[in-house]
Coordinates of C-alpha atoms in Angstrom, one line a residue:
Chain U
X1 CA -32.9 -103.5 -204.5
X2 CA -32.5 -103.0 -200.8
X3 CA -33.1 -106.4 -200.3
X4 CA -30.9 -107.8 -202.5
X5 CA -28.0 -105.3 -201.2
X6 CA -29.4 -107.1 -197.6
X7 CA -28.7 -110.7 -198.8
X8 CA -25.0 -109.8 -200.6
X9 CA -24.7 -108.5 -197.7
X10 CA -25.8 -110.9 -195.9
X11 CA -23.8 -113.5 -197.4
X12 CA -20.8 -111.4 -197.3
X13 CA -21.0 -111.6 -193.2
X14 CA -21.1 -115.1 -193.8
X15 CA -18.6 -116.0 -195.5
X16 CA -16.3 -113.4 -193.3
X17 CA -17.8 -115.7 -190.3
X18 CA -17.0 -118.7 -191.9
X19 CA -13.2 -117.8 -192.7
X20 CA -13.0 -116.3 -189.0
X21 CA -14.3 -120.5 -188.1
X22 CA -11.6 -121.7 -190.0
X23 CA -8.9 -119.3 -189.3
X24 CA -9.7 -119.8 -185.3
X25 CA -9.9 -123.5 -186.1
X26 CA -6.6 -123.3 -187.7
X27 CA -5.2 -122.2 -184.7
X28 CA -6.7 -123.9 -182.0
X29 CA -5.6 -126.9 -183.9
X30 CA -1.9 -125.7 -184.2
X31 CA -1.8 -124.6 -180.4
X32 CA -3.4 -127.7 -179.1
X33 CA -0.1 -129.9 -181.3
X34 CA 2.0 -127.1 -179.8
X35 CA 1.1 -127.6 -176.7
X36 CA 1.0 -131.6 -176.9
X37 CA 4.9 -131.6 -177.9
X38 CA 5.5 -129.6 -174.8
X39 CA 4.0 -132.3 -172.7
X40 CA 6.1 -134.6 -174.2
X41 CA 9.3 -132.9 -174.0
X42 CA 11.0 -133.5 -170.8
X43 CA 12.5 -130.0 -170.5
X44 CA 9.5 -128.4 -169.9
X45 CA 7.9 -129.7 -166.9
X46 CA 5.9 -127.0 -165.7
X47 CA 2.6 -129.1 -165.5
X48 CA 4.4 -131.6 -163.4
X49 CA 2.7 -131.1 -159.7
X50 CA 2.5 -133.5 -156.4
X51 CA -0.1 -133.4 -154.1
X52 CA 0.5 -133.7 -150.6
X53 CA -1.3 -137.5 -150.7
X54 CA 1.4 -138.9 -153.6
X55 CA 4.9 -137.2 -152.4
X56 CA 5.1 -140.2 -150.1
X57 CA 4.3 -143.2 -152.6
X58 CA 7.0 -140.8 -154.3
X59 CA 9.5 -140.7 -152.3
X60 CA 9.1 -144.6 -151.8
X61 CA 9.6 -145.1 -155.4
X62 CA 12.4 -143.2 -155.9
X63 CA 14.4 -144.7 -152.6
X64 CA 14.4 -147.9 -154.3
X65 CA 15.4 -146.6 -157.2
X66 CA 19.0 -145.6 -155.7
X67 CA 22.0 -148.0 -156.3
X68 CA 25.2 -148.5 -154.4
X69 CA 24.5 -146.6 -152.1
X70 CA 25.5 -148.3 -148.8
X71 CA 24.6 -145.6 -146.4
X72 CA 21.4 -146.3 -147.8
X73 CA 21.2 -149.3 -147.9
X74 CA 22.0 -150.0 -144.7
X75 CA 19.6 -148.1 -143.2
X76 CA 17.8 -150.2 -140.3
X77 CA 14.3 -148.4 -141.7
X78 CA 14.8 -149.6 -145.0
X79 CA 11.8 -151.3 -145.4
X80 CA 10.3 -147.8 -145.0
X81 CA 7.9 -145.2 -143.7
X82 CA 4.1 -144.1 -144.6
X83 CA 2.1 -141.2 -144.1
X84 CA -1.1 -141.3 -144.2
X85 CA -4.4 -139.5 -142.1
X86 CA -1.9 -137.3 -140.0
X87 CA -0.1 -140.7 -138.7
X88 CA 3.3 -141.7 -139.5
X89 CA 4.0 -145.8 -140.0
X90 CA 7.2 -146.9 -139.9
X91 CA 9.3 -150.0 -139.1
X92 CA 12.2 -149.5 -136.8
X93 CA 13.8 -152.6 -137.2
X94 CA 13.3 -155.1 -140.8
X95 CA 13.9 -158.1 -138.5
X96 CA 10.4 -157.2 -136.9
X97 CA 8.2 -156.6 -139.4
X98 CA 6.2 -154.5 -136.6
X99 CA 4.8 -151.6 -138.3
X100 CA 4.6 -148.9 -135.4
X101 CA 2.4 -145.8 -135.8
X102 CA 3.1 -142.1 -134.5
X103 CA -0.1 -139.6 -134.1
X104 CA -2.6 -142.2 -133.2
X105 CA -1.4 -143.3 -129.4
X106 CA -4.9 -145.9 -129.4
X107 CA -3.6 -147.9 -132.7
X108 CA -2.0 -151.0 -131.7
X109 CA 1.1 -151.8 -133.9
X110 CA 0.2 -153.8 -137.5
X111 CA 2.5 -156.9 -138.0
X112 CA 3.0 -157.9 -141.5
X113 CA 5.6 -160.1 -143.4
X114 CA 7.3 -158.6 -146.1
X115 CA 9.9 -156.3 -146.7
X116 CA 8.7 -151.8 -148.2
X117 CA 5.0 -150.9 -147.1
X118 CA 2.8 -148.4 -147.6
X119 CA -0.5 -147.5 -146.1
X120 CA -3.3 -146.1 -149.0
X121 CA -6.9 -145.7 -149.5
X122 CA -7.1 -147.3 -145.8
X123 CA -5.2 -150.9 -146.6
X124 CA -1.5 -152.3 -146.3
X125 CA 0.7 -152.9 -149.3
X126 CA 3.7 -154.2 -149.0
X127 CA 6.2 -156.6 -151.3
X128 CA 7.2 -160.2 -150.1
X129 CA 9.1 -162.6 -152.9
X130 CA 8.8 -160.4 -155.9
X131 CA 4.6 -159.8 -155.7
X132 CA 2.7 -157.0 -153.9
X133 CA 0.4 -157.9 -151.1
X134 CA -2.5 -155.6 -150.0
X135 CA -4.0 -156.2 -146.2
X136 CA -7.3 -154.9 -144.9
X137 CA -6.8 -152.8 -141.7
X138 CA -10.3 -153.5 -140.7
X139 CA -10.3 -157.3 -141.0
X140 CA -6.5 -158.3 -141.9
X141 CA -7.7 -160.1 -145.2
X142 CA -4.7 -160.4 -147.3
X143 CA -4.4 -161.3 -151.1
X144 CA -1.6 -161.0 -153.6
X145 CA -2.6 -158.4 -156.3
X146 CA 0.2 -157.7 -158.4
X147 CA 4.0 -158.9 -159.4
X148 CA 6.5 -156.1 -158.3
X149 CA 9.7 -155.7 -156.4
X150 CA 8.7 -152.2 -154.9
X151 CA 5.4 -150.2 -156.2
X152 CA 3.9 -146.7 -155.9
X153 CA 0.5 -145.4 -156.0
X154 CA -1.0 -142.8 -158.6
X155 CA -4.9 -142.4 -158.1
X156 CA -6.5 -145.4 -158.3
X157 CA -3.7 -147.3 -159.9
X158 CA -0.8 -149.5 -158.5
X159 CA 2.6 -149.2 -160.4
X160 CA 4.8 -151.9 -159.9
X161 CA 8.5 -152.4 -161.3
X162 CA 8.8 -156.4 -162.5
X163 CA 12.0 -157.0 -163.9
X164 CA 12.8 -154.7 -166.4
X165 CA 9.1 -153.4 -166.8
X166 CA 6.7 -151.3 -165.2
X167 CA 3.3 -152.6 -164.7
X168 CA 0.3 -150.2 -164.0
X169 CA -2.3 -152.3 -161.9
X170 CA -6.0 -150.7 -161.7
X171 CA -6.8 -151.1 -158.1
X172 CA -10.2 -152.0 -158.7
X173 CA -10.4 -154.6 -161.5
X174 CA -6.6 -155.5 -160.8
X175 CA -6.2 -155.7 -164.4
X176 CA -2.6 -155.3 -165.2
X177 CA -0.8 -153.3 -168.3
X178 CA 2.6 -153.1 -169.2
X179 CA 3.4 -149.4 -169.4
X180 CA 7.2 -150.0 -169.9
X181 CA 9.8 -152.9 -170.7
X182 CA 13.4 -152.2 -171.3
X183 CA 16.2 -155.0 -172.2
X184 CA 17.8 -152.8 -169.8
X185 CA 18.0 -152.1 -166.0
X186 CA 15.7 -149.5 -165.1
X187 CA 17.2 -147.6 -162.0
X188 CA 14.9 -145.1 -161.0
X189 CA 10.8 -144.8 -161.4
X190 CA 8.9 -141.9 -160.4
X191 CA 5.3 -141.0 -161.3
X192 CA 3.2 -137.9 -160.7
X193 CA 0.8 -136.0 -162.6
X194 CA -0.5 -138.5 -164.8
X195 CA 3.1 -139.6 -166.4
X196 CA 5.6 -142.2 -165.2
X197 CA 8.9 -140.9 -165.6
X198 CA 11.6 -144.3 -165.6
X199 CA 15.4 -143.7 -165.7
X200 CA 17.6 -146.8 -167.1
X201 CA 21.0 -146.8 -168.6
X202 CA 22.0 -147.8 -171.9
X203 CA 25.3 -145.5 -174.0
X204 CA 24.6 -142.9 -171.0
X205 CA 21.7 -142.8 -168.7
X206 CA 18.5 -142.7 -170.9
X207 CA 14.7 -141.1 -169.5
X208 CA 11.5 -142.2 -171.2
X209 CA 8.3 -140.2 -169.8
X210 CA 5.2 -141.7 -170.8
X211 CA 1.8 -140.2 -170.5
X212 CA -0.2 -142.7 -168.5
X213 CA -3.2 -141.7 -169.9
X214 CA -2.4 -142.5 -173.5
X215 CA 1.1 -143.7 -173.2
X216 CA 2.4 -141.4 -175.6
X217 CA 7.0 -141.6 -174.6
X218 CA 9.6 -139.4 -175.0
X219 CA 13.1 -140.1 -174.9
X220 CA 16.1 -138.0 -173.3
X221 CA 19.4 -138.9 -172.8
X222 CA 20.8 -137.9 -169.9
X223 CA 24.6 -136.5 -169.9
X224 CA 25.5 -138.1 -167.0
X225 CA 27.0 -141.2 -165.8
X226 CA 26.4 -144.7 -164.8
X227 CA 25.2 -146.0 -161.8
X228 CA 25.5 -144.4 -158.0
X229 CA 22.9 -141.5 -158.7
X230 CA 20.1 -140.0 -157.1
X231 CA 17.2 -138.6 -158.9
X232 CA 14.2 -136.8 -157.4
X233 CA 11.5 -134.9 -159.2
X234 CA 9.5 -131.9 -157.6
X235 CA 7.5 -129.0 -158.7
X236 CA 9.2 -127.9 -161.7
X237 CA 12.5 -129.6 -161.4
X238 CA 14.2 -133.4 -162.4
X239 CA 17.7 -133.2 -160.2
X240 CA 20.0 -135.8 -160.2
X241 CA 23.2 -135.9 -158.2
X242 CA 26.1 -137.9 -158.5
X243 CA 29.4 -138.5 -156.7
X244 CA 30.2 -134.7 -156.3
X245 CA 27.7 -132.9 -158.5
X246 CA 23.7 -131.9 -158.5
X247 CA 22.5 -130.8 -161.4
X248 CA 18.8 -129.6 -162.3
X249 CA 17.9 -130.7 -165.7
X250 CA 15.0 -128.0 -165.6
X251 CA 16.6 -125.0 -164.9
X252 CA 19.9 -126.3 -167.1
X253 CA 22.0 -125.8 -164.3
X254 CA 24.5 -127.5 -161.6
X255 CA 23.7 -126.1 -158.2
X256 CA 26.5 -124.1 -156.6
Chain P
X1 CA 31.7 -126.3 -153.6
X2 CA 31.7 -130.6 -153.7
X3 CA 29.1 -132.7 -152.1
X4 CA 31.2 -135.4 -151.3
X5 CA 29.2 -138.3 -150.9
X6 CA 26.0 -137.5 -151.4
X7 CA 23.4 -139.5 -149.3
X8 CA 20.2 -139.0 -149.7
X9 CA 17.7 -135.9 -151.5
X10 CA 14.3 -134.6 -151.7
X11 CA 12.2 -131.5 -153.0
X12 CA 9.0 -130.0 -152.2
X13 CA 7.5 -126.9 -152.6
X14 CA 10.5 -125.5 -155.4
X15 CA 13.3 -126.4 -152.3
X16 CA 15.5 -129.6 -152.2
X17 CA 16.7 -131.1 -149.3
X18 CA 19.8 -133.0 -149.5
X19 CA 22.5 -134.5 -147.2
X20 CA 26.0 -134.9 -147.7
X21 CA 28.9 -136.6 -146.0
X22 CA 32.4 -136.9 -146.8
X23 CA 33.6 -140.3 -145.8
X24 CA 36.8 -142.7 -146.2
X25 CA 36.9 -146.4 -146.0
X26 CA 39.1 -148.4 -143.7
X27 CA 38.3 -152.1 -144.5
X28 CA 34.7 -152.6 -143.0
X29 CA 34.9 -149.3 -141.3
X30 CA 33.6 -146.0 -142.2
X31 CA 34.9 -143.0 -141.2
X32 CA 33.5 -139.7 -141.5
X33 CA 35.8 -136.6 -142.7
X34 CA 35.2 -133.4 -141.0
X35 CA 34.2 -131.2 -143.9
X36 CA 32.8 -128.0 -144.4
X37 CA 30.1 -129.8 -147.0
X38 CA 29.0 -131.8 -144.4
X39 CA 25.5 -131.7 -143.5
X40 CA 21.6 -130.8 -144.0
X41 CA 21.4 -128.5 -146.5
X42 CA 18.2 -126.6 -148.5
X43 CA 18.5 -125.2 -152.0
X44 CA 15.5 -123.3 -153.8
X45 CA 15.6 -123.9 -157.0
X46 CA 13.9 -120.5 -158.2
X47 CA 16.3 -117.9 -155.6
X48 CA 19.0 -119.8 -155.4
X49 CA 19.2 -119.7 -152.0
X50 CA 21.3 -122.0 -150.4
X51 CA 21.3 -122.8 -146.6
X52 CA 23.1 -125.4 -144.2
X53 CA 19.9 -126.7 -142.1
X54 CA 22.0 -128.7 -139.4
X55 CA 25.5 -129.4 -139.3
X56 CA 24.4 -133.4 -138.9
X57 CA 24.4 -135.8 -142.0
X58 CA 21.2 -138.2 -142.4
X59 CA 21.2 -141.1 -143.9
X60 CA 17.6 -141.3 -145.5
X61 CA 15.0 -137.8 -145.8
X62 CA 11.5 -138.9 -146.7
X63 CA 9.2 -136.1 -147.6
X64 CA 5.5 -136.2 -146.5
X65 CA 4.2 -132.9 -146.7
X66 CA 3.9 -129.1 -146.5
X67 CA 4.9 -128.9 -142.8
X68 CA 7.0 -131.7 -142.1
X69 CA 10.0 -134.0 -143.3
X70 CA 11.1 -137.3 -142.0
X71 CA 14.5 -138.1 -142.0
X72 CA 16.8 -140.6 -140.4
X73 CA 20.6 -141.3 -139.4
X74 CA 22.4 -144.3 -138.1
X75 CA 25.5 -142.5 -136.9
X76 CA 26.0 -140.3 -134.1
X77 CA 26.4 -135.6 -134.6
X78 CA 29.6 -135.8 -134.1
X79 CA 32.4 -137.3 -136.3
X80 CA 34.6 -139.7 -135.6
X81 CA 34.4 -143.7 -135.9
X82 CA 30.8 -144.6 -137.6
X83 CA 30.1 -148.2 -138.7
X84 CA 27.5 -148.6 -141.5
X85 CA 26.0 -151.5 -139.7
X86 CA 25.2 -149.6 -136.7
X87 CA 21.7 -150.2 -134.7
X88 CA 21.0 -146.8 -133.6
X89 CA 18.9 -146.0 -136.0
X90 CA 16.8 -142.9 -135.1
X91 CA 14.0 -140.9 -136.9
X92 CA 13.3 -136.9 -137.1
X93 CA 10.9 -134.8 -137.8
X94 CA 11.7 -131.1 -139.2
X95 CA 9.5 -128.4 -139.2
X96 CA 10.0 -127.3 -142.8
X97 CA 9.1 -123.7 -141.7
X98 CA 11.1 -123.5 -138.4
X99 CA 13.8 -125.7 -139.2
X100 CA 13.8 -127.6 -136.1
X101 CA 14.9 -130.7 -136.1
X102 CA 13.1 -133.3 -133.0
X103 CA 14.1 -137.0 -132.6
X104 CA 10.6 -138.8 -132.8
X105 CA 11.6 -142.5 -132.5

């Protein structure tokens, strides 16, 4: 008798065992889609984070992503500025295509022939006629690795705008893959935190983020207007400005 | 409050940097309006704290980290006469926790 009390009971506990499984299971799986629309939903950006190594290659891509804006345009360091081991590289003047270096007073000046640099993972990249170049600073090797008008870096990969697409180049095998392609302009790239967020105007301005990792998209449009915009993306926050407004798309509202 | 002509913007660490500059075109020169807007400014994005850094406009701010920012200007502090083409182009550095601003090239 007592045993067989034992084994109902037995089976009881596993069949209360089994529906906890399945319950739990239930809603793991439930949080998990949750949580997998969030990522895709460009109003919540909470897991969006730079490192200190990226906000440069950032801030590169997004300053070629500004149009007609003259002031910046003009600017006689437009072919740009990198930071990288505690020493700043810049070029004072485009017509020189002297790279000169602050923090390092033994490093003789780099001389290179193109137009926007950037110094990563100890090489030179920089874009002459529409392709991306990377130069050894140990033995000035060069070699053309990727088609681009302007590029940042995330990880180990090379993103390069071509066109009207965005092309992510793995730095070791140099095998490239279309991320992106619009039939229109794309104005402003930026990538961080394993998504590539890309800005280009069709009705209004439209935003696509796609997960690099699995190139899941999402689409916003953008209730602003064409053209003559900045956009920058930090932390928490996607903040465009135009003409006389800035307005943070994460926290819904213009700043004062 | 306007930010006439907005130049150039940045964010780290939940603040954005931005520079405005009210301006008025005379054929193929550019002339700077005195203007109240004028200026470095910081915003944080959680407080809403806003603060004018320096009363001078820069062109370009490149961000490079938790202590400093680069920025850059082709004009001249003060207003008055500034052509877009000029050569003096000159780069700071700003302590992002002092807020002082040193010419570095």
């Amino acid at each position: 008798m007592l045993n067989g009390r034992k084994g109902m009971s037995d089976m009881r506990m596993k069949r209360f065992a089994a529906m906890i499984i399945i319950v739990l299971c239930c809603a793991g799986s439930f949080l998990l889609s949750s949580c997998s629309n969030e990522r895709e939903n460009i109003e919540n950006l909470s897991e969006v984070q730079f490192t200190n190594n990226n906000i440069f290659a950032k801030s590169l891509f997004q300053d070629s992503g500004t149009v007609d804006n003259n002031l910046n345009n003009d600017n006689n360091f437009r072919t740009g500025m990198s930071y990288y081991n505690d020493c700043l590289y810049y070029v004072n003047d485009s017509e020189s295509n002297e790279i000169k270096i602050i923090g390092d007073s033994d490093r003789e000046p780099l001389s290179f022939s193109g137009g926007e640099f950037a110094i990563y993972n100890d090489k030179l990249y920089y874009v002459k006629n529409d392709k991306i170049i990377e130069k050894s600073l140990t033995n000035g090797q060069e070699r053309e690795i990727a088609s681009g008008d302007t590029f940042c870096f995330y990880k180990n990969y090379l993103l390069t705008r071509h066109d009207n697409s965005i092309i992510n180049v793995d730095l070791k095998s140099l095998k490239p893959e279309k991320v992106f392609e619009s039939d229109k302009k794309i104005l402003w790239q930026s990538a961080c935190s394993g998504k590539l967020y890309v800005i280009y105007s069709k009705a209004k301005l439209n935003l696509t983020v796609i997960d690099l990792n699995g190139n899941k998209a999402s689409e916003l449009e953008l209730d602003c207007g064409f053209n003559n915009f900045l956009a920058c993306i930090f932390d928490n926050n996607l903040i465009i400005g135009k003409g006389n407004a800035i307005y943070n798309f994460q926290a819904k509202r213009s700043i004062p | 409050m306007s930010y006439d002509n907005l130049v150039t913007m940045t964010g780290i660490n939940n603040n954005l940097y931005f520079s405005a500059q009210k301006t008025t075109t005379d054929g193929s020169v550019t002339h700077l309006t005195d203007s109240e807007d004028n200026g470095l400014w910081r915003y944080d994005v959680l407080s809403h704290d806003k603060e004018k850094i320096s009363k001078d406009s820069y062109s370009r701010i490149y961000a490079c980290g938790d202590e400093y920012i680069f920025l850059s200007k082709t004009d001249k502090s003060d207003f008055g006469i500034f052509t877009v083409d000029s050569s003096n182009a000159e780069l700071y550095q700003m302590n992002l926790k002092s807020k002082d601003i040193k010419r570095i090239a």
